[in-house]
């Protein structure tokens, strides 16, 4: 991890905090956008057929590692605990609250390394853009080939795909209080600026409100 | 645009995948014993059929796993998707 005083989020140059403050009273926006900076992210690899590994890893992250493709386990609210996304048959992404990843990585290494597991801290590889609101799905559908029908890509589902030709990991959170969908888009740092600009352009017709996440 | 069913992730759009060429090409166990013609045949010559063709694909922007696809090159119909190491499901020459 970079020294905290040198650390800048991938979208720091856009001044999103000031824009969020200016947009606070906005109520007619169809889409809300924000950056969740410094998400803790750990890449975990291991054999799901190895019970010792599954028990050790699942015990450390307080949930059973998901083995059904495109699903997740753990907490929707990261302040409550880590969330585990299925990436591949032998690979998971563990998402934590900012700053919680280092301690968890240490625990995971201690628990899973002895039974064929491998843990890599990839927190600085990607940032997370939060996209929510009544038209959030419409915006995604403009650039993502996934089947995003609400009955198919449900809360808790995740997928690796392309969004406007940028490689992303998409996660659908629990719906907002008003019933509208909410997504988290993990995107590599180097594509974050491009994707943010694309999202804002694609969402322009619905009205955009920048939010603090 | 093809809709390819990844054995793990399910049906996904073609742009998430990369094609790795013809499947079931076995590296000769003793390359030094081959003639130049036989080695060149292994390296460069492919069947290029009009009709069912076994190909390797990788889900580049998904789970990054390799698998085999049996595709009709004339109609683009995908006849079967099967794991690496499995024989061709239609029993044609491998």
CSV table of C-alpha atoms in Angstrom, one decimal:
chain,number,residue,atom,x,y,z
A,1,UNK,CA,0.0,0.0,0.0
A,2,UNK,CA,1.2,3.5,-0.8
A,3,UNK,CA,2.0,5.8,2.2
A,4,UNK,CA,-1.3,7.3,3.3
A,5,UNK,CA,-0.2,10.9,2.8
A,6,UNK,CA,0.8,10.2,-0.8
A,7,UNK,CA,-2.3,8.1,-1.6
A,8,UNK,CA,-4.7,9.6,-4.1
A,9,UNK,CA,-7.9,8.0,-5.3
A,10,UNK,CA,-8.1,7.3,-9.0
A,11,UNK,CA,-10.7,10.1,-9.5
A,12,UNK,CA,-9.2,12.6,-7.1
A,13,UNK,CA,-8.5,15.1,-9.9
A,14,UNK,CA,-12.2,15.4,-10.7
A,15,UNK,CA,-13.0,17.2,-7.4
A,16,UNK,CA,-16.0,15.0,-6.7
A,17,UNK,CA,-16.4,16.0,-3.1
A,18,UNK,CA,-17.1,19.6,-4.2
A,19,UNK,CA,-19.5,18.5,-6.9
A,20,UNK,CA,-21.3,16.3,-4.4
A,21,UNK,CA,-21.7,19.2,-2.1
A,22,UNK,CA,-23.1,21.4,-4.9
A,23,UNK,CA,-25.5,18.6,-6.0
A,24,UNK,CA,-26.8,17.9,-2.5
A,25,UNK,CA,-30.2,19.6,-3.0
A,26,UNK,CA,-30.7,18.0,-6.4
A,27,UNK,CA,-33.7,15.7,-6.3
A,28,UNK,CA,-34.8,15.1,-9.9
A,29,UNK,CA,-31.7,13.2,-11.1
A,30,UNK,CA,-32.4,9.7,-12.7
A,31,UNK,CA,-28.8,8.6,-11.9
A,32,UNK,CA,-26.5,9.0,-9.0
A,33,UNK,CA,-22.8,8.6,-9.4
A,34,UNK,CA,-20.0,8.5,-6.9
A,35,UNK,CA,-16.5,7.1,-6.2
A,36,UNK,CA,-15.9,4.8,-3.3
A,37,UNK,CA,-12.2,5.5,-2.9
A,38,UNK,CA,-9.6,3.1,-1.6
A,39,UNK,CA,-11.8,-0.1,-1.6
A,40,UNK,CA,-9.9,-2.9,0.1
A,41,UNK,CA,-9.6,-5.8,-2.4
A,42,UNK,CA,-7.9,-9.1,-2.0
A,43,UNK,CA,-7.6,-11.7,-4.7
A,44,UNK,CA,-8.0,-15.2,-3.3
A,45,UNK,CA,-7.1,-18.4,-5.1
A,46,UNK,CA,-7.6,-21.9,-4.1
A,47,UNK,CA,-9.3,-25.2,-4.9
A,48,UNK,CA,-13.0,-25.3,-4.0
A,49,UNK,CA,-12.8,-29.1,-3.9
A,50,UNK,CA,-10.3,-28.9,-1.0
A,51,UNK,CA,-12.5,-28.9,2.1
A,52,UNK,CA,-9.6,-27.8,4.3
A,53,UNK,CA,-9.0,-24.7,2.2
A,54,UNK,CA,-12.7,-23.9,2.0
A,55,UNK,CA,-13.2,-24.2,5.7
A,56,UNK,CA,-10.1,-22.1,6.5
A,57,UNK,CA,-10.9,-19.3,4.0
A,58,UNK,CA,-14.6,-19.2,4.8
A,59,UNK,CA,-13.9,-19.1,8.5
A,60,UNK,CA,-11.6,-16.1,8.1
A,61,UNK,CA,-14.0,-14.0,5.9
A,62,UNK,CA,-17.1,-15.0,8.1
A,63,UNK,CA,-19.1,-16.5,5.1
A,64,UNK,CA,-19.0,-19.5,2.9
A,65,UNK,CA,-17.0,-18.8,-0.3
A,66,UNK,CA,-19.5,-18.7,-3.1
A,67,UNK,CA,-19.1,-21.6,-5.6
A,68,UNK,CA,-22.1,-20.7,-7.8
A,69,UNK,CA,-20.8,-18.6,-10.8
A,70,UNK,CA,-21.7,-14.9,-10.8
A,71,UNK,CA,-22.8,-14.8,-7.1
A,72,UNK,CA,-21.4,-13.3,-4.0
A,73,UNK,CA,-21.5,-13.9,-0.2
A,74,UNK,CA,-20.9,-11.9,2.9
A,75,UNK,CA,-21.9,-8.3,3.7
A,76,UNK,CA,-23.6,-5.9,1.4
A,77,UNK,CA,-22.6,-3.1,3.8
A,78,UNK,CA,-18.8,-3.4,4.0
A,79,UNK,CA,-18.7,-1.7,7.5
A,80,UNK,CA,-20.3,-4.9,8.7
A,81,UNK,CA,-17.7,-7.2,7.3
A,82,UNK,CA,-16.1,-8.4,4.0
A,83,UNK,CA,-17.9,-9.3,0.8
A,84,UNK,CA,-16.7,-12.2,-1.4
A,85,UNK,CA,-17.3,-12.1,-5.2
A,86,UNK,CA,-17.0,-15.2,-7.3
A,87,UNK,CA,-14.5,-14.5,-10.2
A,88,UNK,CA,-13.7,-17.9,-11.5
A,89,UNK,CA,-13.9,-21.6,-10.4
A,90,UNK,CA,-10.7,-21.2,-8.4
A,91,UNK,CA,-10.7,-17.4,-7.8
A,92,UNK,CA,-12.6,-14.9,-5.6
A,93,UNK,CA,-12.4,-11.2,-4.9
A,94,UNK,CA,-12.7,-10.2,-1.3
A,95,UNK,CA,-13.9,-6.6,-0.9
A,96,UNK,CA,-13.5,-4.9,2.5
A,97,UNK,CA,-14.0,-1.4,3.9
A,98,UNK,CA,-11.1,1.0,3.2
A,99,UNK,CA,-8.1,0.1,5.4
A,100,UNK,CA,-9.5,-3.3,6.6
A,101,UNK,CA,-7.7,-5.2,3.9
A,102,UNK,CA,-4.2,-5.5,5.4
A,103,UNK,CA,-5.3,-7.2,8.6
A,104,UNK,CA,-7.6,-9.5,6.7
A,105,UNK,CA,-4.9,-10.4,4.2
A,106,UNK,CA,-2.6,-11.4,7.1
A,107,UNK,CA,-5.3,-13.6,8.7
A,108,UNK,CA,-6.1,-15.2,5.3
A,109,UNK,CA,-2.5,-16.0,4.6
A,110,UNK,CA,-2.1,-17.6,8.0
A,111,UNK,CA,-5.3,-19.6,7.5
A,112,UNK,CA,-5.2,-20.6,3.9
A,113,UNK,CA,-1.6,-20.7,2.8
A,114,UNK,CA,-1.0,-24.1,4.4
A,115,UNK,CA,-3.7,-25.7,2.3
A,116,UNK,CA,-3.0,-24.4,-1.2
A,117,UNK,CA,-4.5,-21.0,-1.0
A,118,UNK,CA,-3.0,-17.8,-2.3
A,119,UNK,CA,-3.8,-14.2,-1.3
A,120,UNK,CA,-2.8,-11.1,-3.2
A,121,UNK,CA,-3.7,-7.5,-2.1
A,122,UNK,CA,-5.0,-5.9,-5.2
A,123,UNK,CA,-6.6,-2.8,-3.5
A,124,UNK,CA,-4.7,-0.3,-5.6
A,125,UNK,CA,-5.5,-2.0,-8.9
A,126,UNK,CA,-9.1,-0.9,-9.1
A,127,UNK,CA,-11.3,1.8,-7.8
A,128,UNK,CA,-15.1,1.5,-7.3
A,129,UNK,CA,-17.7,3.7,-9.0
A,130,UNK,CA,-21.2,3.6,-7.4
A,131,UNK,CA,-24.0,3.9,-9.9
A,132,UNK,CA,-27.6,4.0,-8.6
A,133,UNK,CA,-31.0,5.6,-9.2
A,134,UNK,CA,-34.1,4.8,-11.2
A,135,UNK,CA,-32.2,4.9,-14.5
A,136,UNK,CA,-28.9,3.1,-13.4
A,137,UNK,CA,-29.7,0.0,-15.3
A,138,UNK,CA,-30.5,2.0,-18.4
A,139,UNK,CA,-27.1,3.5,-18.3
A,140,UNK,CA,-25.3,0.2,-17.9
A,141,UNK,CA,-27.4,-1.3,-20.8
A,142,UNK,CA,-25.9,1.3,-23.1
A,143,UNK,CA,-22.4,-0.2,-22.8
A,144,UNK,CA,-22.5,-3.6,-21.2
A,145,UNK,CA,-23.4,-6.9,-23.0
A,146,UNK,CA,-24.6,-8.7,-19.8
A,147,UNK,CA,-28.2,-9.7,-19.4
A,148,UNK,CA,-29.1,-7.0,-16.8
A,149,UNK,CA,-32.8,-7.9,-16.5
A,150,UNK,CA,-33.7,-7.3,-12.8
A,151,UNK,CA,-34.8,-11.0,-12.5
A,152,UNK,CA,-31.6,-12.3,-13.9
A,153,UNK,CA,-28.9,-10.0,-12.5
A,154,UNK,CA,-30.3,-9.7,-9.0
A,155,UNK,CA,-29.0,-8.1,-5.8
A,156,UNK,CA,-25.9,-9.9,-4.7
A,157,UNK,CA,-25.0,-11.0,-8.2
A,158,UNK,CA,-21.7,-10.1,-9.7
A,159,UNK,CA,-20.0,-10.6,-13.1
A,160,UNK,CA,-16.8,-9.7,-14.9
A,161,UNK,CA,-17.6,-8.2,-18.2
A,162,UNK,CA,-16.9,-5.1,-20.4
A,163,UNK,CA,-18.5,-1.7,-19.9
A,164,UNK,CA,-17.9,0.6,-22.8
A,165,UNK,CA,-15.0,-1.7,-23.8
A,166,UNK,CA,-13.4,-1.3,-20.3
A,167,UNK,CA,-12.9,-4.5,-18.3
A,168,UNK,CA,-15.0,-4.2,-15.1
A,169,UNK,CA,-16.3,-6.3,-12.2
A,170,UNK,CA,-20.0,-5.5,-11.7
A,171,UNK,CA,-21.7,-6.0,-8.4
A,172,UNK,CA,-25.4,-5.3,-7.7
A,173,UNK,CA,-26.1,-4.2,-4.2
A,174,UNK,CA,-29.3,-4.4,-2.3
A,175,UNK,CA,-31.9,-2.1,-3.8
A,176,UNK,CA,-32.3,1.5,-2.6
A,177,UNK,CA,-35.1,2.4,-0.2
A,178,UNK,CA,-37.2,3.7,-3.2
A,179,UNK,CA,-36.8,0.3,-5.0
A,180,UNK,CA,-34.2,1.5,-7.5
A,181,UNK,CA,-31.2,-0.6,-8.4
A,182,UNK,CA,-27.7,0.1,-7.1
A,183,UNK,CA,-24.5,-1.1,-8.7
A,184,UNK,CA,-20.8,-1.0,-7.8
A,185,UNK,CA,-18.4,-1.0,-10.7
A,186,UNK,CA,-14.8,-2.1,-10.0
A,187,UNK,CA,-12.6,-0.6,-12.7
A,188,UNK,CA,-8.9,-0.5,-13.1
A,189,UNK,CA,-7.3,2.8,-12.1
A,190,UNK,CA,-6.1,3.6,-15.6
A,191,UNK,CA,-9.6,3.3,-17.0
A,192,UNK,CA,-11.4,5.0,-14.1
A,193,UNK,CA,-11.3,8.5,-15.6
A,194,UNK,CA,-12.4,7.2,-19.0
A,195,UNK,CA,-15.2,5.2,-17.5
A,196,UNK,CA,-16.4,8.1,-15.3
A,197,UNK,CA,-16.6,10.4,-18.3
A,198,UNK,CA,-18.4,7.8,-20.3
A,199,UNK,CA,-20.9,7.1,-17.5
A,200,UNK,CA,-21.6,10.8,-17.0
A,201,UNK,CA,-22.2,11.2,-20.7
A,202,UNK,CA,-24.4,8.1,-21.0
A,203,UNK,CA,-26.4,9.2,-17.9
A,204,UNK,CA,-26.7,12.8,-19.1
A,205,UNK,CA,-30.2,12.4,-20.6
A,206,UNK,CA,-31.6,11.1,-17.2
A,207,UNK,CA,-29.9,13.8,-15.1
A,208,UNK,CA,-26.8,13.1,-13.0
A,209,UNK,CA,-26.3,13.8,-9.3
A,210,UNK,CA,-22.8,13.3,-7.9
A,211,UNK,CA,-22.9,11.8,-4.4
A,212,UNK,CA,-20.5,11.1,-1.6
A,213,UNK,CA,-20.1,7.4,-1.0
B,1,UNK,CA,-22.3,-11.4,-33.0
B,2,UNK,CA,-22.1,-14.7,-31.3
B,3,UNK,CA,-23.7,-15.7,-27.9
B,4,UNK,CA,-21.2,-18.1,-26.4
B,5,UNK,CA,-22.1,-20.2,-23.4
B,6,UNK,CA,-19.0,-20.2,-21.1
B,7,UNK,CA,-19.0,-23.5,-19.2
B,8,UNK,CA,-18.7,-21.5,-16.0
B,9,UNK,CA,-20.2,-18.1,-16.4
B,10,UNK,CA,-23.1,-19.0,-18.7
B,11,UNK,CA,-24.2,-17.2,-22.0
B,12,UNK,CA,-22.1,-14.2,-22.7
B,13,UNK,CA,-21.4,-11.9,-25.6
B,14,UNK,CA,-18.7,-12.7,-28.1
B,15,UNK,CA,-16.7,-9.6,-27.3
B,16,UNK,CA,-15.8,-11.0,-23.9
B,17,UNK,CA,-14.0,-13.9,-25.5
B,18,UNK,CA,-10.9,-14.6,-27.6
B,19,UNK,CA,-10.5,-17.4,-30.0
B,20,UNK,CA,-7.4,-19.6,-29.8
B,21,UNK,CA,-7.7,-21.4,-33.1
B,22,UNK,CA,-8.3,-25.0,-33.9
B,23,UNK,CA,-8.6,-27.4,-31.0
B,24,UNK,CA,-7.2,-30.9,-30.5
B,25,UNK,CA,-3.8,-30.3,-32.0
B,26,UNK,CA,-1.4,-32.5,-30.1
B,27,UNK,CA,2.3,-31.5,-29.9
B,28,UNK,CA,4.4,-34.4,-31.3
B,29,UNK,CA,6.0,-36.3,-28.4
B,30,UNK,CA,9.3,-36.5,-30.3
B,31,UNK,CA,9.8,-33.3,-32.3
B,32,UNK,CA,13.4,-34.1,-33.1
B,33,UNK,CA,12.3,-37.4,-34.9
B,34,UNK,CA,10.0,-35.5,-37.3
B,35,UNK,CA,10.7,-34.5,-40.9
B,36,UNK,CA,10.6,-30.8,-41.7
B,37,UNK,CA,7.4,-31.4,-43.6
B,38,UNK,CA,5.7,-33.1,-40.6
B,39,UNK,CA,6.9,-30.4,-38.2
B,40,UNK,CA,5.6,-27.6,-40.6
B,41,UNK,CA,2.3,-29.5,-40.9
B,42,UNK,CA,2.0,-29.5,-37.1
B,43,UNK,CA,2.9,-25.8,-36.8
B,44,UNK,CA,1.1,-24.2,-39.7
B,45,UNK,CA,-1.5,-26.4,-41.4
B,46,UNK,CA,-5.1,-26.3,-40.2
B,47,UNK,CA,-8.2,-28.0,-41.4
B,48,UNK,CA,-10.3,-24.8,-42.2
B,49,UNK,CA,-13.5,-26.8,-42.9
B,50,UNK,CA,-16.8,-25.4,-44.1
B,51,UNK,CA,-19.1,-26.9,-41.4
B,52,UNK,CA,-18.5,-28.1,-37.8
B,53,UNK,CA,-15.1,-26.9,-36.5
B,54,UNK,CA,-13.6,-27.5,-33.1
B,55,UNK,CA,-12.0,-24.4,-31.7
B,56,UNK,CA,-10.4,-23.3,-28.4
B,57,UNK,CA,-11.9,-20.1,-26.8
B,58,UNK,CA,-10.9,-18.2,-23.7
B,59,UNK,CA,-13.3,-16.1,-21.6
B,60,UNK,CA,-10.8,-13.2,-21.5
B,61,UNK,CA,-13.0,-10.6,-19.8
B,62,UNK,CA,-14.8,-13.1,-17.5
B,63,UNK,CA,-13.4,-16.1,-15.7
B,64,UNK,CA,-10.3,-16.4,-17.9
B,65,UNK,CA,-10.8,-20.1,-18.5
B,66,UNK,CA,-10.1,-22.0,-21.7
B,67,UNK,CA,-12.7,-24.3,-23.2
B,68,UNK,CA,-13.6,-25.9,-26.5
B,69,UNK,CA,-16.4,-24.9,-28.8
B,70,UNK,CA,-17.8,-26.8,-31.8
B,71,UNK,CA,-19.0,-24.2,-34.2
B,72,UNK,CA,-20.4,-24.5,-37.7
B,73,UNK,CA,-18.2,-22.1,-39.7
B,74,UNK,CA,-20.9,-21.7,-42.4
B,75,UNK,CA,-23.8,-20.8,-40.2
B,76,UNK,CA,-22.0,-19.7,-37.0
B,77,UNK,CA,-24.3,-22.0,-35.1
B,78,UNK,CA,-22.6,-23.2,-31.9
B,79,UNK,CA,-23.2,-27.0,-31.7
B,80,UNK,CA,-21.4,-27.8,-28.4
B,81,UNK,CA,-19.3,-26.3,-25.7
B,82,UNK,CA,-17.0,-28.7,-23.8
B,83,UNK,CA,-14.1,-28.7,-21.4
B,84,UNK,CA,-10.4,-28.8,-22.4
B,85,UNK,CA,-9.1,-32.4,-22.6
B,86,UNK,CA,-12.5,-33.8,-23.6
B,87,UNK,CA,-12.9,-35.5,-27.0
B,88,UNK,CA,-14.9,-33.9,-29.8
B,89,UNK,CA,-18.6,-34.6,-29.0
B,90,UNK,CA,-19.6,-35.3,-32.6
B,91,UNK,CA,-16.9,-38.0,-32.9
B,92,UNK,CA,-15.2,-36.5,-35.9
B,93,UNK,CA,-11.4,-36.8,-36.3
B,94,UNK,CA,-9.5,-34.9,-33.7
